Amino acid sequence: MTELVAPLAIVAGVVAVGGAMKIADPGATQGMLRALGMPAAPWLARGVGLLELATGLAAALLGGRVASAAVAGLYLVFAAVAWRLVRGGQASSCGCFGRLSAPATRVHVTADLTAGAVAAGAAVAAAPGLAGLDAGGPLQQVTLLALVAVGTWLGVAIHTVLPATLVSARRVPARAAVQEFRIGPPAAR
């Protein structure tokens, strides 16, 4: 099922990026673990990051049922954690991407469930990874890798930039740029 190679690589790439960022900067993940009432040692946060990095890379590069199902399982855990933080009213960081992490919102839950569904579909179809794909010539391979890179970047932005932007938008009411527009002579006041 080669149609799922790129979508699987994208959602697995987001997991791998999150894992790498947790390893580099475990502070946000520790804060999320504390907010959930769990142990929050740096080694634990980095261990979670290592698991995510390895799982994401395995699914993106090798594909297959097991790695894809593992990514789907991680996304279900992410969605449950985000939902618990949202429902608990904590303004805690999701801990997803190190210091780039945003407060957990419904955007996280929706994005995680969607990505999990993509990975689950890839698991059912036993989609191959990027390493097992014959994408044609060099131009097709570079194009595929570029699309996966952009998709992964957008996936990270959905989890980091979009929630923070939506929270900020709720705090600052929108104002009309033009308060009055009239054609003709100015109105007498």
CSV table of C-alpha atoms in Angstrom, one decimal:
chain,number,residue,atom,x,y,z
A,1,MET,CA,0.0,0.0,0.0
A,2,THR,CA,2.4,2.7,-1.2
A,3,GLU,CA,-0.3,5.4,-1.0
A,4,LEU,CA,0.3,5.4,2.8
A,5,VAL,CA,4.1,5.7,2.7
A,6,ALA,CA,4.2,9.5,2.8
A,7,PRO,CA,1.4,10.0,5.3
A,8,LEU,CA,3.0,7.4,7.6
A,9,ALA,CA,6.4,9.0,7.2
A,10,ILE,CA,4.9,12.4,8.1
A,11,VAL,CA,3.1,11.3,11.3
A,12,ALA,CA,6.0,9.1,12.3
A,13,GLY,CA,8.3,12.0,11.6
A,14,VAL,CA,6.4,14.2,14.0
A,15,VAL,CA,6.8,11.6,16.7
A,16,ALA,CA,10.5,11.3,16.0
A,17,VAL,CA,10.9,15.1,16.1
A,18,GLY,CA,9.0,15.3,19.4
A,19,GLY,CA,11.2,12.5,20.8
A,20,ALA,CA,14.4,14.3,19.8
A,21,MET,CA,13.2,17.5,21.4
A,22,LYS,CA,12.3,15.7,24.6
A,23,ILE,CA,15.8,14.3,24.8
A,24,ALA,CA,17.4,17.7,24.1
A,25,ASP,CA,15.2,19.6,26.5
A,26,PRO,CA,13.1,17.4,29.0
A,27,GLY,CA,11.8,20.3,31.1
A,28,ALA,CA,8.4,20.7,29.4
A,29,THR,CA,7.8,17.0,29.5
A,30,GLN,CA,8.7,16.9,33.2
A,31,GLY,CA,6.2,19.7,33.8
A,32,MET,CA,3.5,17.7,31.9
A,33,LEU,CA,4.3,14.6,33.9
A,34,ARG,CA,4.0,16.6,37.2
A,35,ALA,CA,0.7,18.1,36.1
A,36,LEU,CA,-0.6,14.5,35.6
A,37,GLY,CA,0.7,13.5,39.1
A,38,MET,CA,3.4,11.2,37.7
A,39,PRO,CA,7.1,10.9,38.4
A,40,ALA,CA,9.0,13.7,36.6
A,41,ALA,CA,12.6,12.9,36.6
A,42,PRO,CA,14.7,14.1,33.7
A,43,TRP,CA,15.9,10.6,32.8
A,44,LEU,CA,12.2,9.5,32.6
A,45,ALA,CA,11.3,12.4,30.2
A,46,ARG,CA,14.4,11.6,28.1
A,47,GLY,CA,13.5,7.9,28.1
A,48,VAL,CA,10.1,8.7,26.8
A,49,GLY,CA,11.8,10.9,24.1
A,50,LEU,CA,14.1,8.0,23.2
A,51,LEU,CA,11.2,5.6,22.8
A,52,GLU,CA,9.4,8.2,20.6
A,53,LEU,CA,12.5,8.8,18.5
A,54,ALA,CA,13.2,5.1,17.9
A,55,THR,CA,9.5,4.3,17.2
A,56,GLY,CA,9.1,7.3,14.8
A,57,LEU,CA,12.3,6.5,12.9
A,58,ALA,CA,11.4,2.8,12.6
A,59,ALA,CA,8.0,3.5,11.2
A,60,ALA,CA,9.1,6.3,8.8
A,61,LEU,CA,12.0,4.3,7.4
A,62,LEU,CA,10.9,0.7,7.7
A,63,GLY,CA,7.1,0.8,7.9
A,64,GLY,CA,5.2,-2.4,8.5
A,65,ARG,CA,2.5,-3.5,10.8
A,66,VAL,CA,4.4,-3.4,14.1
A,67,ALA,CA,6.1,0.0,13.8
A,68,SER,CA,3.0,1.6,12.3
A,69,ALA,CA,0.8,0.2,15.2
A,70,ALA,CA,3.3,1.4,17.7
A,71,VAL,CA,3.1,5.0,16.3
A,72,ALA,CA,-0.7,4.7,16.3
A,73,GLY,CA,-0.5,3.6,20.0
A,74,LEU,CA,1.7,6.5,20.9
A,75,TYR,CA,-0.8,8.9,19.3
A,76,LEU,CA,-3.6,7.4,21.3
A,77,VAL,CA,-1.6,8.0,24.5
A,78,PHE,CA,-0.8,11.6,23.4
A,79,ALA,CA,-4.5,12.2,22.7
A,80,ALA,CA,-5.4,10.8,26.1
A,81,VAL,CA,-2.8,12.9,27.9
A,82,ALA,CA,-3.8,16.1,26.1
A,83,TRP,CA,-7.5,15.4,26.8
A,84,ARG,CA,-6.8,14.9,30.5
A,85,LEU,CA,-4.8,18.1,30.7
A,86,VAL,CA,-7.6,20.0,28.8
A,87,ARG,CA,-10.4,18.5,31.0
A,88,GLY,CA,-8.4,19.1,34.1
A,89,GLY,CA,-8.2,22.8,33.4
A,90,GLN,CA,-4.5,22.8,33.7
A,91,ALA,CA,-2.7,25.4,31.6
A,92,SER,CA,0.2,22.9,31.5
A,93,SER,CA,2.4,22.5,28.5
A,94,CYS,CA,1.7,19.3,26.5
A,95,GLY,CA,5.4,18.5,26.8
A,96,CYS,CA,5.4,17.4,23.2
A,97,PHE,CA,8.3,19.3,21.7
A,98,GLY,CA,10.6,20.5,24.5
A,99,ARG,CA,10.7,24.2,25.0
A,100,LEU,CA,8.5,24.7,21.8
A,101,SER,CA,5.6,22.9,23.5
A,102,ALA,CA,2.3,24.7,23.8
A,103,PRO,CA,-0.4,24.4,26.4
A,104,ALA,CA,-2.5,21.4,25.7
A,105,THR,CA,-5.7,22.2,23.8
A,106,ARG,CA,-8.4,20.4,21.8
A,107,VAL,CA,-6.2,21.0,18.8
A,108,HIS,CA,-3.7,18.5,20.3
A,109,VAL,CA,-6.5,15.9,20.9
A,110,THR,CA,-7.8,16.3,17.3
A,111,ALA,CA,-4.4,16.2,15.7
A,112,ASP,CA,-3.3,13.2,17.7
A,113,LEU,CA,-6.4,11.2,16.9
A,114,THR,CA,-6.1,12.1,13.2
A,115,ALA,CA,-2.5,11.1,13.1
A,116,GLY,CA,-3.2,7.9,15.1
A,117,ALA,CA,-5.9,7.0,12.5
A,118,VAL,CA,-3.3,7.5,9.7
A,119,ALA,CA,-0.8,5.2,11.5
A,120,ALA,CA,-3.5,2.7,12.3
A,121,GLY,CA,-4.5,2.6,8.6
A,122,ALA,CA,-0.8,2.1,7.7
A,123,ALA,CA,-0.6,-0.8,10.2
A,124,VAL,CA,-3.7,-2.5,8.7
A,125,ALA,CA,-2.3,-2.1,5.2
A,126,ALA,CA,1.3,-3.0,6.2
A,127,ALA,CA,2.5,0.1,4.5
A,128,PRO,CA,6.2,0.0,3.7
A,129,GLY,CA,8.6,2.7,5.0
A,130,LEU,CA,10.6,5.2,3.0
A,131,ALA,CA,13.6,2.7,2.8
A,132,GLY,CA,11.4,0.1,1.1
A,133,LEU,CA,9.8,2.3,-1.4
A,134,ASP,CA,10.8,2.4,-5.1
A,135,ALA,CA,9.8,6.0,-5.8
A,136,GLY,CA,11.1,6.0,-9.3
A,137,GLY,CA,14.0,8.2,-10.3
A,138,PRO,CA,16.0,10.7,-8.2
A,139,LEU,CA,13.6,13.6,-8.9
A,140,GLN,CA,10.7,11.6,-7.6
A,141,GLN,CA,12.7,10.5,-4.5
A,142,VAL,CA,13.8,14.1,-3.7
A,143,THR,CA,10.2,15.3,-4.2
A,144,LEU,CA,8.8,12.7,-1.9
A,145,LEU,CA,11.4,13.5,0.8
A,146,ALA,CA,10.7,17.2,0.4
A,147,LEU,CA,7.0,16.6,0.8
A,148,VAL,CA,7.5,14.4,3.9
A,149,ALA,CA,9.8,17.1,5.4
A,150,VAL,CA,7.2,19.9,4.8
A,151,GLY,CA,4.4,17.7,6.1
A,152,THR,CA,6.4,16.8,9.2
A,153,TRP,CA,7.2,20.5,9.8
A,154,LEU,CA,3.5,21.3,9.4
A,155,GLY,CA,2.6,18.5,11.9
A,156,VAL,CA,5.0,20.0,14.4
A,157,ALA,CA,3.5,23.5,13.8
A,158,ILE,CA,0.0,22.2,14.4
A,159,HIS,CA,1.1,21.0,17.8
A,160,THR,CA,3.2,24.0,18.7
A,161,VAL,CA,2.3,27.2,16.9
A,162,LEU,CA,-1.5,26.7,16.2
A,163,PRO,CA,-2.6,26.1,19.8
A,164,ALA,CA,-0.6,29.1,21.1
A,165,THR,CA,-2.0,31.2,18.3
A,166,LEU,CA,-5.6,30.2,19.1
A,167,VAL,CA,-5.1,30.9,22.8
A,168,SER,CA,-3.7,34.4,22.0
A,169,ALA,CA,-6.5,35.1,19.6
A,170,ARG,CA,-9.0,34.5,22.3
A,171,ARG,CA,-7.3,37.0,24.6
A,172,VAL,CA,-7.1,39.8,22.1
A,173,PRO,CA,-10.5,40.8,20.6
A,174,ALA,CA,-10.5,41.4,16.9
A,175,ARG,CA,-11.0,45.0,15.8
A,176,ALA,CA,-12.3,46.2,12.5
A,177,ALA,CA,-9.5,47.8,10.5
A,178,VAL,CA,-11.9,50.3,9.0
A,179,GLN,CA,-14.5,51.7,11.3
A,180,GLU,CA,-16.4,53.6,8.7
A,181,PHE,CA,-16.3,53.5,4.9
A,182,ARG,CA,-18.2,56.0,2.9
A,183,ILE,CA,-18.2,57.1,-0.7
A,184,GLY,CA,-18.9,60.8,-1.2
A,185,PRO,CA,-18.6,63.9,0.9
A,186,PRO,CA,-17.9,63.5,4.6
A,187,ALA,CA,-20.9,63.2,6.8
A,188,ALA,CA,-21.8,66.2,8.9
A,189,ARG,CA,-21.3,65.6,12.6
